[in-house]
Coordinates of C-alpha atoms in Angstrom, one line a residue:
Chain A
M5 CA -25.1 6.8 -9.8
A6 CA -26.9 9.1 -12.1
A7 CA -25.5 9.5 -15.6
A8 CA -24.1 12.9 -16.5
K9 CA -26.3 15.4 -18.3
N10 CA -25.6 16.6 -21.9
R11 CA -22.2 15.0 -22.2
V12 CA -20.0 16.1 -25.0
L13 CA -17.1 14.0 -23.9
P14 CA -17.1 10.2 -24.4
G15 CA -16.0 7.4 -22.2
F16 CA -18.0 8.1 -19.1
R17 CA -19.5 4.6 -18.8
L18 CA -16.2 2.9 -19.8
T19 CA -14.0 4.7 -17.4
L20 CA -16.4 4.8 -14.4
G21 CA -17.3 1.1 -15.0
Y22 CA -13.6 0.2 -15.1
T23 CA -12.9 2.3 -12.0
I24 CA -15.6 0.6 -10.0
L25 CA -14.7 -2.9 -11.3
Y26 CA -11.0 -2.5 -10.5
L27 CA -11.7 -0.8 -7.1
S28 CA -14.1 -3.7 -6.2
L29 CA -11.6 -6.4 -7.3
I30 CA -8.5 -5.0 -5.6
V31 CA -9.9 -3.1 -2.6
L32 CA -13.5 -3.7 -1.7
I33 CA -13.9 -7.5 -2.1
P34 CA -10.6 -8.4 -0.3
L35 CA -11.5 -5.9 2.5
A36 CA -14.9 -7.7 2.8
A37 CA -12.9 -10.9 3.6
V38 CA -11.8 -9.3 6.9
F39 CA -15.4 -8.8 8.0
W40 CA -16.4 -12.3 6.7
K41 CA -13.6 -13.9 8.7
T42 CA -14.7 -12.0 11.8
C43 CA -18.2 -13.3 11.4
T44 CA -16.9 -16.9 11.7
L45 CA -15.8 -15.9 15.3
S46 CA -18.4 -16.1 18.1
W47 CA -19.0 -12.7 19.8
A48 CA -17.5 -14.0 23.0
Q49 CA -14.4 -15.2 21.2
F50 CA -14.1 -11.8 19.3
C51 CA -14.3 -9.8 22.6
R52 CA -11.7 -12.1 24.2
D53 CA -9.3 -11.6 21.3
I54 CA -9.6 -7.8 21.1
T55 CA -9.4 -7.3 24.9
S56 CA -6.7 -9.7 25.9
P57 CA -4.0 -8.1 28.1
Q58 CA -1.5 -8.4 25.3
A59 CA -3.8 -6.6 22.9
L60 CA -4.6 -3.8 25.4
A61 CA -0.9 -3.2 26.0
A62 CA -0.4 -3.1 22.2
Y63 CA -3.2 -0.5 21.8
R64 CA -1.7 1.6 24.5
L65 CA 1.8 1.6 23.1
S66 CA 0.6 2.1 19.5
I67 CA -1.7 5.0 20.3
G68 CA 0.7 6.5 22.9
A69 CA 3.8 6.3 20.7
A70 CA 1.9 7.5 17.6
L71 CA 0.5 10.5 19.5
L72 CA 3.9 11.4 21.0
A73 CA 5.6 11.1 17.6
A74 CA 2.9 13.2 16.0
A75 CA 3.3 15.8 18.8
L76 CA 7.1 15.8 18.4
N77 CA 6.7 16.3 14.7
A78 CA 4.1 19.1 15.2
V79 CA 6.7 21.1 17.2
F80 CA 9.8 20.3 15.1
G81 CA 7.9 20.1 11.8
L82 CA 6.5 23.6 12.4
L83 CA 10.0 24.8 13.2
V84 CA 11.4 23.2 10.0
A85 CA 8.6 24.7 7.9
W86 CA 9.2 28.1 9.5
V87 CA 12.9 28.0 8.9
L88 CA 12.5 26.8 5.3
V89 CA 9.9 29.5 4.4
R90 CA 11.3 32.5 6.4
Y91 CA 15.0 32.3 6.5
R92 CA 17.9 31.9 4.1
F93 CA 20.8 29.6 4.9
F94 CA 23.3 27.4 3.1
G95 CA 21.9 24.2 1.6
K96 CA 18.3 25.2 2.1
K97 CA 17.1 23.8 -1.2
L98 CA 18.8 20.4 -0.4
V99 CA 17.2 20.4 3.0
D100 CA 13.8 21.2 1.5
A101 CA 14.1 18.3 -0.9
L102 CA 15.3 15.8 1.7
V103 CA 12.3 16.5 4.0
D104 CA 10.3 14.1 1.7
L105 CA 12.9 11.3 2.2
P106 CA 10.7 9.3 4.7
F107 CA 8.0 9.1 2.0
A108 CA 10.4 7.8 -0.6
L109 CA 12.7 5.6 1.5
P110 CA 11.4 2.0 1.9
T111 CA 10.4 1.3 5.5
A112 CA 12.7 -1.7 5.9
V113 CA 15.7 0.5 5.0
A114 CA 14.6 3.1 7.5
G115 CA 14.1 0.3 10.1
I116 CA 17.5 -1.2 9.9
T117 CA 19.2 2.2 9.7
L118 CA 17.5 3.6 12.7
A119 CA 18.0 0.4 14.7
T120 CA 21.8 0.6 13.9
L121 CA 22.1 4.4 14.5
Y122 CA 20.3 4.4 17.9
S123 CA 21.7 1.1 19.2
P124 CA 24.2 1.6 22.2
S125 CA 27.1 1.3 19.8
G126 CA 25.6 3.3 17.0
W127 CA 26.5 6.8 15.9
I128 CA 23.7 8.4 17.9
G129 CA 23.1 5.7 20.6
Q130 CA 26.7 5.9 21.9
F131 CA 26.0 9.4 23.3
F132 CA 23.0 8.2 25.2
A133 CA 24.4 4.9 26.4
P134 CA 26.7 6.4 29.1
L135 CA 23.7 8.3 30.4
G136 CA 21.9 5.1 30.9
I137 CA 19.4 5.8 28.2
K138 CA 18.7 2.9 25.8
I139 CA 16.9 3.9 22.7
A140 CA 16.9 1.0 20.2
Y141 CA 14.9 -2.1 21.3
T142 CA 12.9 -0.1 23.8
R143 CA 9.7 2.0 23.6
L144 CA 11.9 5.0 22.9
G145 CA 13.0 3.2 19.7
V146 CA 9.4 2.8 18.6
L147 CA 9.0 6.6 19.1
V148 CA 12.1 7.3 17.1
A149 CA 10.9 5.2 14.1
L150 CA 7.4 6.7 14.2
T151 CA 8.8 10.2 14.4
F152 CA 10.9 9.5 11.3
I153 CA 8.1 8.3 9.2
G154 CA 5.7 11.1 10.3
L155 CA 8.2 13.9 9.7
P156 CA 7.1 15.1 6.2
F157 CA 3.4 15.3 7.0
I158 CA 3.5 18.4 9.2
V159 CA 6.2 20.2 7.2
R160 CA 4.3 19.7 3.9
T161 CA 0.9 20.7 5.3
V162 CA 2.2 23.8 7.2
Q163 CA 4.7 25.0 4.6
P164 CA 2.2 26.2 1.8
I165 CA 0.0 28.0 4.4
L166 CA 3.0 29.8 5.8
E167 CA 4.2 30.8 2.4
D168 CA 0.8 32.4 1.6
L169 CA 0.6 34.2 4.9
D170 CA 0.1 37.9 4.2
P171 CA 3.0 39.9 5.8
E172 CA 0.7 43.0 6.1
I173 CA -1.2 41.3 8.9
E174 CA 2.0 40.9 10.9
E175 CA 3.0 44.4 10.1
A176 CA -0.3 45.7 11.3
A177 CA 0.0 43.8 14.6
A178 CA 3.6 45.1 15.0
S179 CA 2.6 48.7 14.3
L180 CA -0.1 48.4 17.0
G181 CA 2.6 47.5 19.5
A182 CA 2.6 43.7 19.5
N183 CA 6.0 42.2 20.0
R184 CA 7.3 39.3 17.9
W185 CA 6.2 36.6 20.3
Q186 CA 2.7 38.0 20.6
V187 CA 2.5 38.2 16.8
F188 CA 3.5 34.6 16.5
W189 CA 1.2 33.4 19.3
R190 CA -1.9 35.4 18.5
I191 CA -1.7 35.9 14.7
I192 CA 0.5 33.3 13.0
L193 CA -0.3 30.2 15.1
P194 CA -4.1 30.5 15.0
T195 CA -3.8 30.8 11.2
L196 CA -1.7 27.7 11.0
T197 CA -3.8 25.7 13.4
P198 CA -6.0 23.8 10.9
A199 CA -3.0 22.9 8.8
L200 CA -1.1 21.8 11.9
L201 CA -4.0 19.6 13.1
T202 CA -4.4 18.1 9.6
G203 CA -0.7 17.3 9.5
F204 CA -0.8 15.9 13.1
A205 CA -3.8 13.6 12.2
L206 CA -2.0 12.4 9.0
A207 CA 1.2 11.7 10.9
F208 CA -0.8 10.0 13.7
A209 CA -2.7 7.8 11.2
R210 CA 0.4 6.8 9.4
A211 CA 2.3 6.0 12.6
L212 CA -0.6 3.9 13.9
G213 CA -0.3 1.4 11.1
E214 CA 3.4 1.5 10.6
Y215 CA 5.2 -1.9 10.5
G216 CA 8.4 -1.9 8.5
S217 CA 10.5 0.7 10.3
V218 CA 9.4 -0.4 13.8
V219 CA 9.9 -4.1 13.5
F220 CA 13.7 -3.7 13.4
I221 CA 14.1 -1.1 16.2
S222 CA 11.5 -2.7 18.5
S223 CA 12.4 -5.8 20.4
N224 CA 8.8 -7.0 19.9
I225 CA 8.4 -8.1 23.5
P226 CA 4.7 -8.7 24.3
M227 CA 3.2 -6.2 26.8
K228 CA 6.3 -4.0 26.5
T229 CA 7.5 -3.1 23.0
Q230 CA 4.9 -4.7 20.8
I231 CA 2.7 -2.4 18.7
V232 CA -0.6 -3.6 17.2
P233 CA 0.7 -4.4 13.7
L234 CA 3.5 -6.4 15.2
L235 CA 1.0 -8.3 17.4
I236 CA -1.1 -9.0 14.2
M237 CA 2.0 -10.3 12.5
T238 CA 2.9 -12.5 15.5
K239 CA -0.6 -14.0 15.4
L240 CA -0.3 -14.7 11.7
E241 CA 3.0 -16.5 12.2
E242 CA 1.2 -18.7 14.8
F243 CA -1.5 -19.3 12.1
D244 CA -4.1 -17.7 14.4
Y245 CA -5.9 -16.1 11.5
A246 CA -9.1 -15.4 13.4
G247 CA -7.3 -13.6 16.2
A248 CA -5.2 -11.6 13.7
T249 CA -8.4 -10.7 11.9
A250 CA -10.2 -9.6 15.0
L251 CA -7.4 -7.1 15.8
A252 CA -7.4 -6.0 12.2
V253 CA -11.1 -5.1 12.4
V254 CA -10.4 -2.9 15.5
M255 CA -7.6 -1.2 13.6
L256 CA -9.7 -0.8 10.5
V257 CA -12.6 0.8 12.3
F258 CA -10.1 3.1 14.1
S259 CA -8.5 4.1 10.8
F260 CA -11.9 4.8 9.1
V261 CA -12.9 7.1 12.0
L262 CA -9.5 8.9 11.7
L263 CA -9.9 9.1 7.9
L264 CA -13.3 10.9 8.4
A265 CA -11.7 13.3 10.9
I266 CA -8.9 14.1 8.4
N267 CA -11.4 14.8 5.7
V268 CA -13.2 17.3 7.9
L269 CA -9.9 18.9 9.0
Q270 CA -8.8 19.2 5.4
W271 CA -12.0 20.9 4.4
W272 CA -11.5 23.3 7.3
T273 CA -7.9 24.0 6.2
N274 CA -8.9 24.7 2.7
R275 CA -11.7 27.0 3.8
Y276 CA -9.3 28.9 6.0
N277 CA -6.8 29.1 3.2
H278 CA -9.3 30.5 0.8
T279 CA -10.7 33.1 3.2
S280 CA -7.1 34.3 4.0
L281 CA -6.3 34.6 0.3
S282 CA -9.4 36.5 -0.7
Chain B
M27 CA 4.8 38.5 -1.0
T28 CA 8.2 39.2 0.4
P29 CA 8.2 41.5 3.5
A30 CA 10.5 43.9 1.7
A31 CA 7.9 44.7 -0.9
S32 CA 5.5 46.4 1.5
P33 CA 6.1 50.0 2.6
M34 CA 6.0 49.2 6.3
A35 CA 9.1 46.9 6.0
Q36 CA 11.2 49.8 4.8
L37 CA 10.6 52.0 7.8
P38 CA 13.3 51.6 10.4
S39 CA 11.9 50.3 13.7
P40 CA 13.3 51.6 17.0
S41 CA 15.6 48.7 17.4
G42 CA 16.8 48.9 13.8
L43 CA 15.1 45.7 12.9
R44 CA 12.3 45.1 10.5
P45 CA 9.1 44.5 12.6
T46 CA 8.3 41.2 10.8
T47 CA 11.4 39.3 11.4
E48 CA 13.4 38.0 14.3
P49 CA 16.8 39.2 15.7
P50 CA 19.7 37.5 14.0
L51 CA 20.6 35.5 17.1
V52 CA 17.1 34.0 17.3
R53 CA 17.1 33.3 13.6
R54 CA 20.4 31.4 13.9
L55 CA 19.2 29.5 17.0
L56 CA 16.0 28.4 15.2
I57 CA 17.9 27.3 12.1
G58 CA 20.3 25.5 14.4
I59 CA 17.6 23.6 16.2
A60 CA 15.8 22.7 13.0
L61 CA 19.0 21.4 11.4
L62 CA 19.9 19.4 14.5
F63 CA 16.5 17.7 14.5
L64 CA 16.8 16.9 10.8
T65 CA 20.3 15.7 11.3
L66 CA 19.3 13.2 14.0
F67 CA 16.2 12.0 12.1
L68 CA 17.1 12.4 8.5
F69 CA 20.6 13.2 7.4
L70 CA 22.5 10.8 9.7
P71 CA 20.2 7.9 8.8
L72 CA 20.6 8.6 5.1
A73 CA 24.4 8.9 5.4
S74 CA 24.7 5.8 7.5
V75 CA 23.0 3.6 4.9
F76 CA 25.8 4.2 2.5
V77 CA 28.6 4.2 5.1
Q78 CA 27.5 0.9 6.5
A79 CA 27.0 -0.6 3.0
F80 CA 30.7 0.0 2.2
A81 CA 31.9 -0.9 5.7
K82 CA 33.7 -4.0 4.4
G83 CA 34.9 -2.4 1.2
I84 CA 33.7 -2.2 -2.4
G85 CA 34.6 -5.9 -3.0
F86 CA 32.2 -7.2 -0.4
Y87 CA 29.6 -4.7 -1.6
L88 CA 29.8 -6.0 -5.2
K89 CA 29.9 -9.6 -4.0
T90 CA 26.6 -9.1 -2.0
L91 CA 24.9 -7.5 -5.0
S92 CA 26.0 -10.2 -7.4
D93 CA 24.9 -13.0 -5.3
P94 CA 22.3 -15.2 -7.1
M95 CA 19.8 -14.6 -4.2
A96 CA 20.3 -10.9 -4.6
W97 CA 19.6 -11.2 -8.3
S98 CA 16.4 -13.2 -7.8
A99 CA 15.2 -10.6 -5.3
V100 CA 16.0 -7.8 -7.8
K101 CA 14.2 -9.7 -10.5
L102 CA 11.1 -10.3 -8.4
T103 CA 11.1 -6.6 -7.4
L104 CA 11.3 -5.5 -11.0
I105 CA 8.5 -8.0 -12.1
T106 CA 6.3 -6.8 -9.2
A107 CA 6.7 -3.1 -10.1
G108 CA 6.5 -3.9 -13.8
I109 CA 3.0 -5.4 -13.3
S110 CA 1.6 -3.2 -10.5
V111 CA 2.7 0.2 -11.8
P112 CA 1.1 -0.1 -15.3
L113 CA -2.1 -1.6 -13.9
N114 CA -2.5 1.2 -11.4
C115 CA -1.5 3.7 -14.0
V116 CA -4.3 2.7 -16.3
F117 CA -6.7 2.7 -13.4
G118 CA -5.5 6.1 -12.3
V119 CA -6.1 7.6 -15.8
A120 CA -9.6 6.0 -16.1
A121 CA -10.6 7.1 -12.6
A122 CA -9.4 10.6 -13.1
W123 CA -11.2 10.9 -16.5
A124 CA -14.5 9.7 -15.0
I125 CA -14.2 11.9 -11.9
A126 CA -12.7 15.0 -13.3
K127 CA -14.6 15.2 -16.6
F128 CA -18.1 14.2 -15.5
D129 CA -20.6 15.0 -12.8
F130 CA -22.3 12.2 -11.0
R131 CA -23.7 11.4 -7.6
G132 CA -21.5 9.6 -5.1
K133 CA -18.3 11.1 -6.4
N134 CA -17.1 12.0 -2.9
I135 CA -17.7 8.4 -1.7
L136 CA -15.7 7.1 -4.7
L137 CA -12.9 9.5 -3.9
T138 CA -12.7 8.3 -0.3
L139 CA -12.8 4.7 -1.4
I140 CA -9.9 5.2 -3.8
D141 CA -7.8 6.7 -0.9
L142 CA -8.7 3.8 1.3
P143 CA -5.5 1.7 0.9
F144 CA -3.5 4.7 2.2
S145 CA -5.2 4.6 5.6
I146 CA -4.8 0.8 6.0
S147 CA -1.9 -0.7 7.8
P148 CA 0.5 -2.6 5.5
V149 CA 0.1 -5.7 7.7
I150 CA -3.7 -5.6 7.2
S151 CA -3.2 -5.1 3.4
G152 CA -1.3 -8.3 3.3
L153 CA -3.7 -10.1 5.7
I154 CA -6.8 -9.4 3.5
Y155 CA -5.1 -11.3 0.6
V156 CA -4.3 -14.2 2.9
L157 CA -7.9 -14.3 3.9
V158 CA -9.0 -14.3 0.2
F159 CA -6.5 -16.6 -1.3
G160 CA -5.0 -18.5 1.7
A161 CA -5.6 -22.2 2.4
Q162 CA -8.1 -21.2 5.1
G163 CA -9.5 -18.4 3.0
W164 CA -12.1 -18.1 0.3
L165 CA -9.9 -19.9 -2.3
G166 CA -9.1 -22.7 0.1
L167 CA -12.8 -23.2 1.0
Y168 CA -13.6 -23.2 -2.7
E169 CA -11.0 -25.8 -3.7
N170 CA -12.0 -28.1 -0.9
A171 CA -15.8 -27.7 -1.2
D172 CA -17.8 -30.8 -1.8
K173 CA -20.0 -29.3 -4.5
P174 CA -18.2 -26.2 -5.8
W175 CA -19.7 -23.9 -8.3
F176 CA -18.0 -24.4 -11.7
P177 CA -16.5 -27.9 -10.8
W178 CA -14.1 -27.7 -13.8
L179 CA -12.5 -24.5 -12.3
A180 CA -12.1 -26.2 -8.9
N181 CA -10.6 -29.3 -10.5
W182 CA -8.3 -27.2 -12.6
L183 CA -7.1 -25.3 -9.5
N184 CA -6.5 -28.5 -7.7
D185 CA -4.8 -30.2 -10.6
H186 CA -2.4 -27.4 -11.3
D187 CA -1.7 -26.8 -7.6
I188 CA -2.2 -23.0 -8.0
H189 CA -0.7 -21.0 -5.2
I190 CA -1.2 -17.3 -4.8
I191 CA -0.3 -16.8 -1.1
F192 CA 3.4 -17.6 -0.3
A193 CA 4.0 -17.2 -4.0
P194 CA 5.0 -14.3 -6.4
A195 CA 1.3 -13.8 -7.4
G196 CA 0.4 -12.8 -3.8
I197 CA 3.3 -10.4 -3.7
V198 CA 2.1 -8.7 -6.9
L199 CA -1.5 -8.5 -5.6
A200 CA -0.5 -7.0 -2.2
T201 CA 1.7 -4.5 -4.0
I202 CA -1.1 -3.5 -6.4
F203 CA -3.2 -2.9 -3.3
V204 CA -0.8 -0.7 -1.4
T205 CA 0.1 1.4 -4.5
F206 CA -3.5 1.6 -5.7
P207 CA -4.2 5.3 -5.1
F208 CA -0.9 6.9 -6.2
V209 CA -1.6 7.7 -9.8
A210 CA -5.3 8.5 -9.4
R211 CA -4.5 10.8 -6.5
E212 CA -2.0 12.8 -8.5
L213 CA -4.3 13.0 -11.6
I214 CA -7.7 13.7 -10.1
P215 CA -7.0 17.2 -8.7
L216 CA -4.9 18.1 -11.7
M217 CA -7.6 17.2 -14.2
Q218 CA -10.3 18.8 -12.1
A219 CA -8.3 22.0 -12.1
Q220 CA -7.8 21.9 -15.9
G221 CA -11.5 21.5 -16.5
R222 CA -13.1 20.1 -19.6
T223 CA -13.2 23.0 -22.0
E224 CA -10.2 22.0 -24.1
E225 CA -11.5 18.5 -24.6
E226 CA -14.9 19.8 -25.5
A227 CA -13.4 22.1 -28.0
A228 CA -11.5 19.3 -29.6
R229 CA -14.7 17.2 -29.8
V230 CA -16.6 20.0 -31.4
L231 CA -13.9 20.4 -34.0
G232 CA -14.4 16.8 -34.9
A233 CA -11.7 14.8 -32.9
S234 CA -12.6 11.3 -31.8
G235 CA -12.6 10.3 -28.2
W236 CA -9.2 8.7 -28.4
Q237 CA -7.7 11.6 -30.4
T238 CA -9.0 14.0 -27.8
F239 CA -7.4 11.9 -25.1
W240 CA -4.0 11.4 -26.8
R241 CA -3.6 14.9 -28.3
V242 CA -5.3 17.1 -25.7
T243 CA -5.6 15.5 -22.3
L244 CA -2.4 13.5 -22.2
P245 CA 0.0 16.4 -23.1
N246 CA -1.7 18.4 -20.3
I247 CA -1.3 15.8 -17.7
K248 CA 2.0 14.2 -18.6
W249 CA 4.0 15.7 -15.8
G250 CA 1.4 14.8 -13.2
L251 CA 1.2 11.3 -14.6
L252 CA 5.0 10.9 -14.5
Y253 CA 5.0 12.1 -10.9
G254 CA 2.3 9.7 -9.9
V255 CA 4.1 6.8 -11.7
I256 CA 7.4 7.6 -10.0
L257 CA 5.8 7.7 -6.5
C258 CA 3.9 4.5 -7.3
N259 CA 7.0 2.8 -8.5
A260 CA 9.0 3.8 -5.4
R261 CA 6.4 2.4 -3.1
A262 CA 6.0 -0.8 -5.3
M263 CA 9.7 -1.5 -5.1
G264 CA 10.0 -0.6 -1.4
E265 CA 6.9 -2.1 0.1
F266 CA 7.7 -4.3 3.0
G267 CA 4.9 -5.0 5.5
A268 CA 2.2 -6.2 3.1
V269 CA 4.6 -8.2 1.0
S270 CA 6.1 -9.7 4.1
V271 CA 2.7 -11.1 5.2
V272 CA 2.0 -12.8 1.9
S273 CA 5.5 -13.9 0.9
G274 CA 6.2 -16.8 3.3
H275 CA 9.9 -15.9 2.9
I276 CA 10.9 -18.6 0.4
R277 CA 14.5 -17.8 -0.4
G278 CA 15.2 -17.3 -4.0
Q279 CA 11.6 -17.5 -4.9
T280 CA 9.5 -15.0 -2.9
N281 CA 12.0 -12.5 -1.8
T282 CA 11.8 -8.9 -3.0
I283 CA 14.7 -6.6 -2.2
P284 CA 13.2 -5.3 1.0
L285 CA 12.5 -8.8 2.2
Y286 CA 16.0 -9.9 1.3
V287 CA 17.3 -7.0 3.3
E288 CA 15.4 -8.4 6.3
V289 CA 16.8 -11.9 5.7
L290 CA 20.4 -10.7 5.6
Y291 CA 19.8 -8.5 8.7
D292 CA 18.3 -11.4 10.7
E293 CA 21.4 -13.5 9.7
Y294 CA 23.6 -10.8 11.3
N295 CA 25.0 -10.0 7.9
F296 CA 24.6 -6.3 8.6
T297 CA 27.0 -5.1 5.9
G298 CA 25.2 -7.2 3.3
A299 CA 21.8 -5.9 4.5
F300 CA 23.0 -2.3 4.2
A301 CA 24.5 -3.1 0.7
M302 CA 21.1 -4.2 -0.5
A303 CA 19.4 -1.3 1.4
S304 CA 21.7 1.2 -0.3
V305 CA 20.2 0.1 -3.7
L306 CA 16.7 1.1 -2.4
A307 CA 18.1 4.3 -0.7
F308 CA 19.6 5.2 -4.1
L309 CA 16.2 4.6 -5.7
A310 CA 14.6 6.9 -3.1
L311 CA 17.1 9.7 -3.9
V312 CA 16.4 9.3 -7.6
T313 CA 12.7 9.5 -6.9
L314 CA 13.1 12.7 -4.9
A315 CA 15.3 14.2 -7.7
I316 CA 12.7 13.4 -10.4
K317 CA 10.0 14.8 -8.1
I318 CA 11.8 18.2 -7.8
W319 CA 12.4 18.2 -11.6
V320 CA 8.7 17.6 -12.3
E321 CA 7.6 20.2 -9.8
R322 CA 9.9 22.7 -11.6
K323 CA 8.4 21.8 -14.9
N324 CA 4.9 22.3 -13.5
T325 CA 5.7 25.7 -12.0
A326 CA 7.3 26.8 -15.3
L327 CA 4.2 25.5 -17.2
N328 CA 1.9 27.3 -14.8
T329 CA 3.7 30.7 -15.1
A330 CA 3.8 30.2 -18.9
T331 CA 0.0 29.7 -19.1
N332 CA -0.7 32.5 -16.7
N333 CA 1.4 34.9 -18.7
H334 CA -0.3 33.7 -21.8
Q335 CA -3.7 34.6 -20.4

């Protein structure tokens, strides 16, 4: 890294040096251990570990449930953001504040709470049990937990864009004869799309790696209700470190690709935001 | 920005409604659906933590919290947060200073690397420390090597039976990892937005580097810093997945509050689990309250500086 030109301020070497040292010690070197451990596996062994039927079922459930949860949040998160920005109702400030709760509430607390609420005798589960719908300890339970933890992402990415939306554009559309639904569908939604996609990707990425809130509400049955982090945990408890590491590498590569996609989306959102403001 | 401020909004439309809003019925329906969704996924879970915690009365609640096991979990949680939060705080300030006040190549890569722990599953965050410090990991290989580098260090490690995994040290390390980006992430955009002119002015007027930092930079970033520290602390005290991997669940020794919640829950002591969980839920509510307070301070500060200019 090239040194800064004509610096007036001191401390560049000290702070950058410390940043890189601390980053290496805490993040980069330990992360390298994952790839080192994978290298101790033979290629055939690695392939067998990451394509076992149990692993494939776990990928399917993890990705499927995370996508569904992010989609649910995209619809209801947009609705919540809309209601919070556009309407006035009793307790709005409190609702707005509580939207961040899934960020602040420890995942283990969310896990035991959701498992209790959505179990057949729980506050919410009791209404579904007579209909023959079991939520806790099934795949639906996994979906509930992932929806809970992804909730703030969409609301918090869409909300600021919605607040900055210029009402004159909507008025222009209305004066040209568009009805409210057309205005929403053709004017508002396209403007919100980058933010919605960013929120969707963030919620999806978070849901993919989630462990704490799912472990209580999922019965953790292999091939059925076992998500990838639970499978890794199971392998660790069996002292199969190599197998756990192989799966971790798959997840890490997937997360890095997703991180890249999110960065591109965020750049797109910001660009959109700036052009609409100017 | 309100619709009423524009002339169009004041014209009566044929239906008697403003053209940029929905009929009252639709409005009420949308509010209703949104609140129902939030009730199922947010309000009921929050309420149920406290209701379940007191299901067997206040006596049982206090008994659970005053149990020696509970105390050792609280103590370990406080120690963990007490070590990891200050360390990440110092790192966050250093990283923000380097990134926001100077230009250098590779800045974007550095930013991405700092965010990395956020995009890694908590289980993997724990796993990497098991691979470094576990018996089958780098540390184990080193201790058992025939001809290790620095033989005195290997001997010392073997003699003192140093454990990091399945011990409090591992819990602290895993917590540092998962809370790594919080402070840096709050401070970097804030300090980038503030620029470097004020610090440069202080330097030109003869202030030393430290004086500039303490008297100019720190007062400017104090609310952002507080916010980052609060978020970092909430996560440090509440982390479950990563800590669960490295803890080994030794009762009274390596249980943090979230791990102790799991122990109680697995023993079918649901009320006890919720009693411990209510402590963490209360902490989450305090975190949210401080967050709102800090945001208000920030908005007030921004409007004040804008008016000043």
